[in-house]
GROMACS .gro file of C-alpha atoms in nm:
model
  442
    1UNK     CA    1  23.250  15.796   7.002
    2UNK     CA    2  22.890  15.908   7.151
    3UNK     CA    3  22.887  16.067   7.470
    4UNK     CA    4  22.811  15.772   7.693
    5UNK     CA    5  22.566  16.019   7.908
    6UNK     CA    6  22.364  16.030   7.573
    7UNK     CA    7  22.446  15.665   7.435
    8UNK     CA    8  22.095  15.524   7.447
    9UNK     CA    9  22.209  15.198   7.554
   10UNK     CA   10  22.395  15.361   7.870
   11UNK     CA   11  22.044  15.528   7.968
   12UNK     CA   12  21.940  15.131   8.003
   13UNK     CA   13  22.199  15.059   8.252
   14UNK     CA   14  21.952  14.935   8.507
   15UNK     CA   15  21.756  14.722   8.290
   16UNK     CA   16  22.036  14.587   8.156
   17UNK     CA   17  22.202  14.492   8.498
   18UNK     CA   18  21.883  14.268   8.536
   19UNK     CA   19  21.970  13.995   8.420
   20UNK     CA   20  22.146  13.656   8.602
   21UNK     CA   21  22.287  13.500   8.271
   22UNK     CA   22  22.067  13.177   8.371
   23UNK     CA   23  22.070  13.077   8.012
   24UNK     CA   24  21.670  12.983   8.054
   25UNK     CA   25  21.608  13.203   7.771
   26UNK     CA   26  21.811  13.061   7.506
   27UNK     CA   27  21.578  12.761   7.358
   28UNK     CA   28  21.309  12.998   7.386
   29UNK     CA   29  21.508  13.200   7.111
   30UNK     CA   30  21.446  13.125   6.709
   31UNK     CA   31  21.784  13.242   6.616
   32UNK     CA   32  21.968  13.059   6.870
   33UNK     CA   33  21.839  12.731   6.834
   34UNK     CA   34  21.914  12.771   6.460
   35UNK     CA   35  22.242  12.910   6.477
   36UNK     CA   36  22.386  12.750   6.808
   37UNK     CA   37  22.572  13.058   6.837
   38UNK     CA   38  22.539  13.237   7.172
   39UNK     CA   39  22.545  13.568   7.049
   40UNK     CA   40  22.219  13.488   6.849
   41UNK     CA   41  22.066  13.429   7.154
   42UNK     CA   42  21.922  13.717   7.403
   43UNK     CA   43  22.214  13.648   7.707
   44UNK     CA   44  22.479  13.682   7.447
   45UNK     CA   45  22.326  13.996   7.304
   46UNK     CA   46  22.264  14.149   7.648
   47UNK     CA   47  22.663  14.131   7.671
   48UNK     CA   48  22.702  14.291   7.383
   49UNK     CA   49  22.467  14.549   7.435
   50UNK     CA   50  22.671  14.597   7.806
   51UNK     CA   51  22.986  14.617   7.660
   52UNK     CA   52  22.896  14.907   7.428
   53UNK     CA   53  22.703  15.058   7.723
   54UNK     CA   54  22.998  15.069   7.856
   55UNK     CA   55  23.175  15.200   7.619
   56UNK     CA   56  23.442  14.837   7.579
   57UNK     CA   57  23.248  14.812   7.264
   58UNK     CA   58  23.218  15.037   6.942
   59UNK     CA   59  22.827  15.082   6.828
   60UNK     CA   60  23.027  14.989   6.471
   61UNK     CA   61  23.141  14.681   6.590
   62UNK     CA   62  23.087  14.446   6.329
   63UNK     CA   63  23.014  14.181   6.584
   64UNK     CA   64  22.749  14.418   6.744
   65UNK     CA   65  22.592  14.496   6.442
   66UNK     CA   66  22.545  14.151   6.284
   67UNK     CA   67  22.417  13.985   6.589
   68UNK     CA   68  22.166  14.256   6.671
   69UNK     CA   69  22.025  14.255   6.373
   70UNK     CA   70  21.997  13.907   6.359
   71UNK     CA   71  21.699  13.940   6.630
   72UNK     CA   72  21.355  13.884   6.543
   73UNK     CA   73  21.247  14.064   6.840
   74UNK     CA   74  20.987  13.795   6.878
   75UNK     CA   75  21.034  13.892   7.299
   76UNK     CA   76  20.969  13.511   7.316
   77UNK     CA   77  21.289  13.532   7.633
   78UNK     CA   78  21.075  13.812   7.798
   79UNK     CA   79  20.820  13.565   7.866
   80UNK     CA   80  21.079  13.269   8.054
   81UNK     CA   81  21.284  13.535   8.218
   82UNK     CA   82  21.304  13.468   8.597
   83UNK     CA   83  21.482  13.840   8.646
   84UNK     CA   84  21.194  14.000   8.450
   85UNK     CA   85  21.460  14.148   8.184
   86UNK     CA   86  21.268  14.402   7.962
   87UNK     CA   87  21.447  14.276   7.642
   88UNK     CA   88  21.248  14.431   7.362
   89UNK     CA   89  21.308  14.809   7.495
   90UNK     CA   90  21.673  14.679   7.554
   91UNK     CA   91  21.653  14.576   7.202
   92UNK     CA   92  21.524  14.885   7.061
   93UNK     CA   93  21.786  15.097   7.295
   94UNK     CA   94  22.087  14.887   7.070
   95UNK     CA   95  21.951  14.914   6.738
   96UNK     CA   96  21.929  15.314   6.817
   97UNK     CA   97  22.249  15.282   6.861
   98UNK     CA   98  22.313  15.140   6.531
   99UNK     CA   99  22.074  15.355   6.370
  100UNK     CA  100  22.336  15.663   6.466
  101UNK     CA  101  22.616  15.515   6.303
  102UNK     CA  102  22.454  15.301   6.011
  103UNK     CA  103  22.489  15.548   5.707
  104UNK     CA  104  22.745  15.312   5.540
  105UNK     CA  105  22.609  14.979   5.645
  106UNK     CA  106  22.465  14.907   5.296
  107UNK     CA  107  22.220  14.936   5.067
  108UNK     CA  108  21.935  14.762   5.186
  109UNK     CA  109  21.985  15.010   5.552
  110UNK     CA  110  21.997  15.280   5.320
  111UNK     CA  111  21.733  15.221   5.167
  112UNK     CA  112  21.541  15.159   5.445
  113UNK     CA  113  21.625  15.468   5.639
  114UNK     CA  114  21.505  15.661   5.325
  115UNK     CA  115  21.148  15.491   5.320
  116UNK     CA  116  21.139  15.576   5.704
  117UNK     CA  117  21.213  15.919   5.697
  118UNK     CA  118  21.071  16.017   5.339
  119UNK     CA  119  20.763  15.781   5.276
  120UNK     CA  120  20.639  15.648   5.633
  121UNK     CA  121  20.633  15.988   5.825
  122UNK     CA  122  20.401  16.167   5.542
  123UNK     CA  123  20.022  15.979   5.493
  124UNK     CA  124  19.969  16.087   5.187
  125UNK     CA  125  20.294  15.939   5.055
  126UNK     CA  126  20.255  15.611   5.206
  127UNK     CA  127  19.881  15.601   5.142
  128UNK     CA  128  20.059  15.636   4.716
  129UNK     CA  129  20.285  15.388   4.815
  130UNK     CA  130  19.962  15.136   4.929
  131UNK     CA  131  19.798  15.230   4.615
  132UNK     CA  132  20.079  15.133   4.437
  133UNK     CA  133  20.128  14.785   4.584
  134UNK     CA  134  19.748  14.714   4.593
  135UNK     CA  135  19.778  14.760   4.161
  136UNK     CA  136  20.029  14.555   4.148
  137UNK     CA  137  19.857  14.244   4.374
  138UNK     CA  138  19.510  14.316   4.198
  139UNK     CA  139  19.613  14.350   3.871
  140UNK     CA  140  19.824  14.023   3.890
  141UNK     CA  141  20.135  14.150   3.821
  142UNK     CA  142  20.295  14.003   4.158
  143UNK     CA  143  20.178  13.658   4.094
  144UNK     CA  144  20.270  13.689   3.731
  145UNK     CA  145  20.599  13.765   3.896
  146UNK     CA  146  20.628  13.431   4.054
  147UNK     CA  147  20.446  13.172   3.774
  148UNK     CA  148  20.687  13.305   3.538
  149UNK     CA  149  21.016  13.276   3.716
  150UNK     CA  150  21.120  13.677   3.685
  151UNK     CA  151  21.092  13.752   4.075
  152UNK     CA  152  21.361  13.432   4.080
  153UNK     CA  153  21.545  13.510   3.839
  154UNK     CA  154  21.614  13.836   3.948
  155UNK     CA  155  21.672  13.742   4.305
  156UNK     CA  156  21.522  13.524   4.593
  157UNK     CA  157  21.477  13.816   4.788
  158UNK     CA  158  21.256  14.004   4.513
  159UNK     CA  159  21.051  13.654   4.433
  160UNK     CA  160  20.955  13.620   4.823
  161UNK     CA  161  20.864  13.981   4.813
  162UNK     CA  162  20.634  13.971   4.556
  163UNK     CA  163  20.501  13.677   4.761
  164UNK     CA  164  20.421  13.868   5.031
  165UNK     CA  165  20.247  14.105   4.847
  166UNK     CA  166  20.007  13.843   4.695
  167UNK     CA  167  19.936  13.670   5.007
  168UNK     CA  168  19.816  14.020   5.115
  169UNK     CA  169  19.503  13.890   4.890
  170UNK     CA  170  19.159  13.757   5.071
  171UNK     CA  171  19.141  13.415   4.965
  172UNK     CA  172  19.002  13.260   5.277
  173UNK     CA  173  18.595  13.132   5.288
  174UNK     CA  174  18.565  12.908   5.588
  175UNK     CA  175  18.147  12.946   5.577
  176UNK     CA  176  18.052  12.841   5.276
  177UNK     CA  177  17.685  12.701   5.453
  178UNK     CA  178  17.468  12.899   5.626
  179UNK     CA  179  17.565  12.889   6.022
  180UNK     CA  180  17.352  12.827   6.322
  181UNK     CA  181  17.326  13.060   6.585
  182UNK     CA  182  17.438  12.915   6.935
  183UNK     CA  183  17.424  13.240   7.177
  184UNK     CA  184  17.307  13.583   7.055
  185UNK     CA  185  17.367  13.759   7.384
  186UNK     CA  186  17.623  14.099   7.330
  187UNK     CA  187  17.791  14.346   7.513
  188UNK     CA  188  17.644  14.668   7.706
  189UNK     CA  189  17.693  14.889   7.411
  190UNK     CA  190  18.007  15.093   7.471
  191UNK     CA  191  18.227  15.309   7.258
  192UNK     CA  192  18.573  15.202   7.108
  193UNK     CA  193  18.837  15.374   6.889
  194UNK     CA  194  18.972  15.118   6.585
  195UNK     CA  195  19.380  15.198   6.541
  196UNK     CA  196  19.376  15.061   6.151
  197UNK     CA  197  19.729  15.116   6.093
  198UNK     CA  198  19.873  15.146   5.831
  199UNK     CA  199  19.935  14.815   5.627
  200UNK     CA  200  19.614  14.737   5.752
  201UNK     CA  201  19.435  15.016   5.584
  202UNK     CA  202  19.702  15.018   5.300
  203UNK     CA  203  19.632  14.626   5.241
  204UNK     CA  204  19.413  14.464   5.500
  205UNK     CA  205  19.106  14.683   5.468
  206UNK     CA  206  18.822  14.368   5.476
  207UNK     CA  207  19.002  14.294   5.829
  208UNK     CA  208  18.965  14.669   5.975
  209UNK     CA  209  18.587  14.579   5.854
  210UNK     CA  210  18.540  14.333   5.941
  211UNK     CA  211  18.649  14.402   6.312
  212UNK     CA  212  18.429  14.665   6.261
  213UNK     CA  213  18.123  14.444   6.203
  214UNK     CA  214  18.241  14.185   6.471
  215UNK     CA  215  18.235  14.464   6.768
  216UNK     CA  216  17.936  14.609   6.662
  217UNK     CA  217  17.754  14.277   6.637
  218UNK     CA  218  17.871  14.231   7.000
  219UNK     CA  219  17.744  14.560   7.114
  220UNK     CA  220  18.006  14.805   7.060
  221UNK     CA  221  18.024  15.125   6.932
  222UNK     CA  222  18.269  15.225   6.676
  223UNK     CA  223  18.493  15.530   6.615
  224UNK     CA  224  18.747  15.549   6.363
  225UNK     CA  225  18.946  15.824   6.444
  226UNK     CA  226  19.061  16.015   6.092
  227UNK     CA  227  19.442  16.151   6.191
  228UNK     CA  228  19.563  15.906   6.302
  229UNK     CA  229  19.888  15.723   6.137
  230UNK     CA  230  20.128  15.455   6.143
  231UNK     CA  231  20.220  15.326   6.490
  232UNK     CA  232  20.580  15.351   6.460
  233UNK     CA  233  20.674  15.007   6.516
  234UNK     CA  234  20.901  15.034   6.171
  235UNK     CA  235  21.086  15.219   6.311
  236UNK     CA  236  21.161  15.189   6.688
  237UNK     CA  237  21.251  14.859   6.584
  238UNK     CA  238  21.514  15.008   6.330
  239UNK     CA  239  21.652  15.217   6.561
  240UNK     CA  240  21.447  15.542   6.444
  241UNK     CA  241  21.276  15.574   6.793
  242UNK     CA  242  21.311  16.022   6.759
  243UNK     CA  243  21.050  15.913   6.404
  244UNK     CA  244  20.873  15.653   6.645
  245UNK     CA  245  20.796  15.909   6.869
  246UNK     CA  246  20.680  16.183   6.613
  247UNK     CA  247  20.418  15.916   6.499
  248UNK     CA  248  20.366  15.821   6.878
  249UNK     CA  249  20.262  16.194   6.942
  250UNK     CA  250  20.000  16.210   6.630
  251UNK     CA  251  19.817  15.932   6.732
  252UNK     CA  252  19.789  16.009   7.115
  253UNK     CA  253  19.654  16.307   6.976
  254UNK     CA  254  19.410  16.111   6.732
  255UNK     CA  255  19.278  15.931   6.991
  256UNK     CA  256  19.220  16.157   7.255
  257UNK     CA  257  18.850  16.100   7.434
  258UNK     CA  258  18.619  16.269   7.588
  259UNK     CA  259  18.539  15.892   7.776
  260UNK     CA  260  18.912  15.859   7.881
  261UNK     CA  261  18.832  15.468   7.924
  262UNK     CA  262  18.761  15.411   7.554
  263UNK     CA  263  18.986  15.114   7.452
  264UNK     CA  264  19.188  15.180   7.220
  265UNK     CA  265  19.136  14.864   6.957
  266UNK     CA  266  19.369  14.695   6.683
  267UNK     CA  267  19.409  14.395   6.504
  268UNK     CA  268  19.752  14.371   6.415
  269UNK     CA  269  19.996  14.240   6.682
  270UNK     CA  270  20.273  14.408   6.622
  271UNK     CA  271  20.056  14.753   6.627
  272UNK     CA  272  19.895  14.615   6.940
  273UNK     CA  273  20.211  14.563   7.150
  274UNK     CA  274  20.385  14.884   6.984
  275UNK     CA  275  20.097  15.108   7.060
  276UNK     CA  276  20.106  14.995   7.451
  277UNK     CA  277  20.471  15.105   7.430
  278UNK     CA  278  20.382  15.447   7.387
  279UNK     CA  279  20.425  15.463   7.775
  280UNK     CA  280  20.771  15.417   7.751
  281UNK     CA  281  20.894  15.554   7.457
  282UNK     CA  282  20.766  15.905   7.550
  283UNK     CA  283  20.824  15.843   7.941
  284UNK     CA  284  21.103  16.130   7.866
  285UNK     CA  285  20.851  16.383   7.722
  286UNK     CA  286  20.723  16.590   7.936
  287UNK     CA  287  20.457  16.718   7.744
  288UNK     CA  288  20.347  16.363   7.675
  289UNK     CA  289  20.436  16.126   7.892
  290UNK     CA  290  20.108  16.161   8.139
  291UNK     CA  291  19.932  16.118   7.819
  292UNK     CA  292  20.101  15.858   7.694
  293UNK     CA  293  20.084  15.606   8.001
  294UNK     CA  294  19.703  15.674   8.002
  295UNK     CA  295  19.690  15.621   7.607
  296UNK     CA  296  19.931  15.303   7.698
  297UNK     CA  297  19.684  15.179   7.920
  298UNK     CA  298  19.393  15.188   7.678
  299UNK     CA  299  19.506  14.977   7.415
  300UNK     CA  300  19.330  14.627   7.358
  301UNK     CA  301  19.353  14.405   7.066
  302UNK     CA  302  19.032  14.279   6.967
  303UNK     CA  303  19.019  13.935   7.076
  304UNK     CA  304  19.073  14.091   7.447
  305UNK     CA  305  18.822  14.315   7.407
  306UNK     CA  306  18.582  14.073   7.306
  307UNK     CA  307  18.626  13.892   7.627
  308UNK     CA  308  18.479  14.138   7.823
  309UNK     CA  309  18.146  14.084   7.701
  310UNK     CA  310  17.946  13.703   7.637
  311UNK     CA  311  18.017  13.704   7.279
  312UNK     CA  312  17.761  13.603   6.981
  313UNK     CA  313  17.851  13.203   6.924
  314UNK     CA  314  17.801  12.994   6.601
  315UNK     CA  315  17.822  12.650   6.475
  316UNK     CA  316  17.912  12.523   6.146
  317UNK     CA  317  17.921  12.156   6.061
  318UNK     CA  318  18.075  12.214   5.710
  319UNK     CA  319  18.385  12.407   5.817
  320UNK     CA  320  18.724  12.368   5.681
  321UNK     CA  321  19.013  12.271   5.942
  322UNK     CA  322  19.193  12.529   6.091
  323UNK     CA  323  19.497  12.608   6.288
  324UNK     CA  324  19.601  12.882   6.520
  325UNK     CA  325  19.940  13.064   6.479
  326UNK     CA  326  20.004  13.299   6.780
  327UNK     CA  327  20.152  13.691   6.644
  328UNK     CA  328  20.466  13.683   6.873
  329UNK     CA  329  20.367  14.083   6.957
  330UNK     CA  330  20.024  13.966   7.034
  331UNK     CA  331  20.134  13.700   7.281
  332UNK     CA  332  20.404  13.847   7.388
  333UNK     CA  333  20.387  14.183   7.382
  334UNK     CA  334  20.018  14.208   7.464
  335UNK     CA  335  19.943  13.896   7.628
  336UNK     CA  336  19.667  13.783   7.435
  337UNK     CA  337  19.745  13.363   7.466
  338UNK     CA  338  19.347  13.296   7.463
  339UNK     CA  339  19.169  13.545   7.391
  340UNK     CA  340  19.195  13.491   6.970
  341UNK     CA  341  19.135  13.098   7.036
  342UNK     CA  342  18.789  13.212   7.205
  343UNK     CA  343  18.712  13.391   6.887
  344UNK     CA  344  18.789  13.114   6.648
  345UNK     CA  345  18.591  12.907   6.902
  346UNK     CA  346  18.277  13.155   6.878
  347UNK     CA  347  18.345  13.119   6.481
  348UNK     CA  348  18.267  12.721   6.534
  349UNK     CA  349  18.557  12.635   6.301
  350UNK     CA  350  18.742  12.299   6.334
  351UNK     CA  351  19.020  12.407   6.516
  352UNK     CA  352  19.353  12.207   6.500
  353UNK     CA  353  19.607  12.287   6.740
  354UNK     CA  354  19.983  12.397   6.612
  355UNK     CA  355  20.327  12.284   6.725
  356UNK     CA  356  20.511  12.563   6.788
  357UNK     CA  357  20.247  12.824   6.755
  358UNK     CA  358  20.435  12.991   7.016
  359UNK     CA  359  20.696  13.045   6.825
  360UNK     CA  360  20.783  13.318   6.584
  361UNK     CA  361  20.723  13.278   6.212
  362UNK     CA  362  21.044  13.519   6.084
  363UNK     CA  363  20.839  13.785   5.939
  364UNK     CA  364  20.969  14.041   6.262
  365UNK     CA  365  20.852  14.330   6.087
  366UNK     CA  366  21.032  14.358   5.744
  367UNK     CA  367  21.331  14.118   5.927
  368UNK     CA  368  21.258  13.854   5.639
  369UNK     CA  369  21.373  14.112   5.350
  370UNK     CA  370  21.685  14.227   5.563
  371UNK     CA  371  21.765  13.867   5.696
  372UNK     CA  372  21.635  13.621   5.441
  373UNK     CA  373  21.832  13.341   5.484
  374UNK     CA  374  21.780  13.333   5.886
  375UNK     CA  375  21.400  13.441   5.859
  376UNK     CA  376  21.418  13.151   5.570
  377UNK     CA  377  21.482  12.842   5.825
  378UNK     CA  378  21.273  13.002   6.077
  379UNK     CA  379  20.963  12.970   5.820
  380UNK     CA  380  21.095  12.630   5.683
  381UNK     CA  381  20.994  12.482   6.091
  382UNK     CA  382  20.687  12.658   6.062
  383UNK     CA  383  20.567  12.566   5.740
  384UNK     CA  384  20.658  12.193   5.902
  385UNK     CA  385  20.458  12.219   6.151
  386UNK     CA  386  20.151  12.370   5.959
  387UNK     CA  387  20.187  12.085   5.704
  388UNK     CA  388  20.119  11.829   5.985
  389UNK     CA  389  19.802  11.948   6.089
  390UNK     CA  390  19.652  11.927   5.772
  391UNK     CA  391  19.436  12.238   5.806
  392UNK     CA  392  19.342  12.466   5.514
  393UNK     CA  393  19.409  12.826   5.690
  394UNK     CA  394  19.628  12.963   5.917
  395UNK     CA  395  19.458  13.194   6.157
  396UNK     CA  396  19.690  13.475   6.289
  397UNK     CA  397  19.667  13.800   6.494
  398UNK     CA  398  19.907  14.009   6.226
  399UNK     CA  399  19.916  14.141   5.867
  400UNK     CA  400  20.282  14.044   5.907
  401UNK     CA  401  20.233  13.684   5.989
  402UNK     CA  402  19.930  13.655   5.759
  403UNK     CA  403  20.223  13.767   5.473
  404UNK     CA  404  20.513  13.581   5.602
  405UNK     CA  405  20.290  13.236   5.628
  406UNK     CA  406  20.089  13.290   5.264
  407UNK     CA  407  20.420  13.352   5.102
  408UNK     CA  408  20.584  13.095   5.234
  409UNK     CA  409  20.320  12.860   5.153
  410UNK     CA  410  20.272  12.983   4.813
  411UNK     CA  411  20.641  12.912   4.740
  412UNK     CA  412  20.644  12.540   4.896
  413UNK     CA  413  20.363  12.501   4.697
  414UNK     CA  414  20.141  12.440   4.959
  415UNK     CA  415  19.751  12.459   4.961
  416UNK     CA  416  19.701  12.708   5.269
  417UNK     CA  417  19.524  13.004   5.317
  418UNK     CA  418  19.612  13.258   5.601
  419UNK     CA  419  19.364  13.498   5.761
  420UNK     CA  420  19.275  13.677   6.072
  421UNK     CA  421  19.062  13.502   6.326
  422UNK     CA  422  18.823  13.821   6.308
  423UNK     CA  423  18.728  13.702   5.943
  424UNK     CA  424  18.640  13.389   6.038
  425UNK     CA  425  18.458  13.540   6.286
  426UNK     CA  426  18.274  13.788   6.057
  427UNK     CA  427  18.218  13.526   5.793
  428UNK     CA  428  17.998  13.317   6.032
  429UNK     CA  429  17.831  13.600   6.188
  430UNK     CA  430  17.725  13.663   5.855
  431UNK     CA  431  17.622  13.318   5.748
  432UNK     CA  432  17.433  13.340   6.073
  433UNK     CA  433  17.217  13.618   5.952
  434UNK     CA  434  17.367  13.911   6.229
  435UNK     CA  435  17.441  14.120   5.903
  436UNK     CA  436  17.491  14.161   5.510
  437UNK     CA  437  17.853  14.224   5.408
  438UNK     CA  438  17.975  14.438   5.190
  439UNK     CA  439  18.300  14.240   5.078
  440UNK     CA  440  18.634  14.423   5.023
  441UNK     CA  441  18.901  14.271   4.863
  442UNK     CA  442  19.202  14.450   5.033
   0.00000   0.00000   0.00000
């Protein structure tokens, strides 16, 4: 068995010690109000994660390794904790450990680890790999997939995959009218640095542009810096943090500034809250850990930085309903609760409000093609809740949750439409006459 010195669970002793076992954050957890089961649930996991820290567990366990990866990781418990446990670098710490000892845990791990190490650490592969999966979306093949039955009929996993892929689509026009301008005031014009990440170059390019358009609009200038790469959350959240922290390193290096104050700006929640992590996961470097705290310290998702300015307002009286769906990362991770509601609010859409938007949707990443059935029933209550506000999109914060909600809408059959609150935004800014777009299907 590992050293425990070097067990990366041991090295989060303190932070594990943290917490009271009040229980507070069980019904704040998706898989334990499913499940019942209090090993689904964070207290239950933080035992397990003690008892391997201690070494009264195996890393293998069997009991270890199902419930931990039965997480979303949604850090939902972070956010009722009285004690202040940090639970998502606890998390990470665990599924390290199981990263060490997974090369016979299946298949799908396998296959996963692969992709990790031999696709999502070289850009040029991975930008192939987008190419790839943007063919088969454009060209039709992945809905093909689904109106015929194949994706089925080979497996449920494969159908809901393909679904994912075509909900990747722009399908969403909220502004069909021309808009009326309410406020035209903007920001002091001040330079930014977009993170586009890489789904979100690979298959959300109109949303990287149009977040482009929005800041500018509101008197920001725009840098897109041209090494960086993916953030890394793929794989700090599989365990993978020595490839997290290769990507970690690139980017800080992307992004460094002459203006050491220049936000650091994404769109994608999960990139958001991953990129502001960069503090800790290279707190051991010391070549990079001043840099990375600073770098930490930078990041802003674009909803927040929007609120430091009196942004450009419109109003629509022909616009579809809408509903808000809060990117768990984005909430939780970044703390973003209002910010995106004031930009849906500048877009003057009809805006419904969402039971449960607090809670996570099951897409976690690439969670709902390792744990379908689990990530399955924590869609169904979404998808429930969605239904009863009768709106026509789904406004969220991440590429991940835009996927997760299309597909599973697209399967039920519903008539919903995801999209990032920045499009909406765009879309009347444009109807408003601010600016001609150029639109981009990806």
């Amino acid at each position: 068995m590992e050293s425990l010195l070097t067990s990366p669970i041991a090295r989060e002793e303190e932070k594990l010690l943290a917490c009271i076992h009040c229980g507070l954050c069980l019904e704040a957890c998706p898989t334990y109000v499913i499940t019942g089961d209090e090993n689904d649930g964070p207290r239950g996991r933080l035992y397990l994660m003690r008892a391997v820290g201690e070494g009264r567990l195996a890393p293998s366990s069997a009991s270890f390794e199902r419930h931990i990866d039965r997480c979303l990781g949604c850090r939902a418990c972070e956010m009722v904790c009285p004690a202040g446990v940090e639970y998502g670098q606890l998390l990470e710490a665990a599924r390290s450990e199981l990263f060490q000892v997974d090369a016979k845990r299946g298949l799908s791990y396998r296959l996963l680890r692969f992709v990790l190490k031999h696709v999502w650490l070289h850009p040029a592969r991975l930008r192939f790999a987008f190419a790839v999966a943007r063919f088969i979306r454009d060209s039709g093949l992945a809905g093909l997939t689904r109106k015929t039955g194949l994706g089925r009929l080979l497996s449920k996993r494969f159908e809901f995959a393909t679904a994912l892929l075509e909900s990747s689509a722009k399908k969403t026009e909220a502004h069909p009218t021309p808009a009326n301008v309410v406020e035209e005031k903007s920001g002091s014009a001040s330079g930014v640095m977009l993170f586009t990440g890489c789904v979100g170059a690979g298959l959300f390019a109109r949303v990287n542009e149009a977040t482009v358009r929005v800041l500018q609009a509101n008197g920001f200038a725009v840098v897109v810096p041209r090494d960086q790469i993916c953030c890394g959350a793929l794989h700090a959240h599989a365990g993978d943090l020595e490839g997290a922290q290769k990507l970690a390193r690139q980017n800080i290096t992307a992004f460094e500034s002459k203006t050491e104050s220049a936000a650091v700006i994404t769109n994608a929640g999960g990139c958001g809250a991953m990129l502001r992590s960069y503090e800790h996961l290279l707190a051991g470097d010391p070549e990079f850990a001043g840099s990375a705290a600073e770098f930490s310290q930078r990041v802003r998702d674009v909803s927040q930085q929007l609120e430091t300015v009196a942004m450009k307002r419109v109003s629509n009286s022909n616009t579809p309903t809408v509903t808000y769906d809060a990117s768990c990362h984005l909430l939780y991770g970044q703390g973003a609760g209002q910010a995106p509601l004031k930009m849906l609010e500048a877009a003057g859409v009809n805006l419904m409000p969402l039971e449960g938007s607090d809670r996570c949707c099951g897409g976690a990443g690439i969670y709902n093609l390792m744990e379908p059935d689990l990530s399955g029933k924590v869609l169904e209550q979404k998808l429930a809740h969605i239904q009863a506000t009768d709106a026509k999109i789904v406004a969220t914060g991440n590429p991940g949750c835009q996927m997760q909600i299309g597909a599973g809408a697209t399967l039920a059959g519903m008539h919903v439409s995801t999209c990032h609150p920045v499009e909406l935004l765009d879309e009347a800014y444009a109807c408003a006459g601010f600016y001609t777009r150029g639109d981009q299907d990806n």
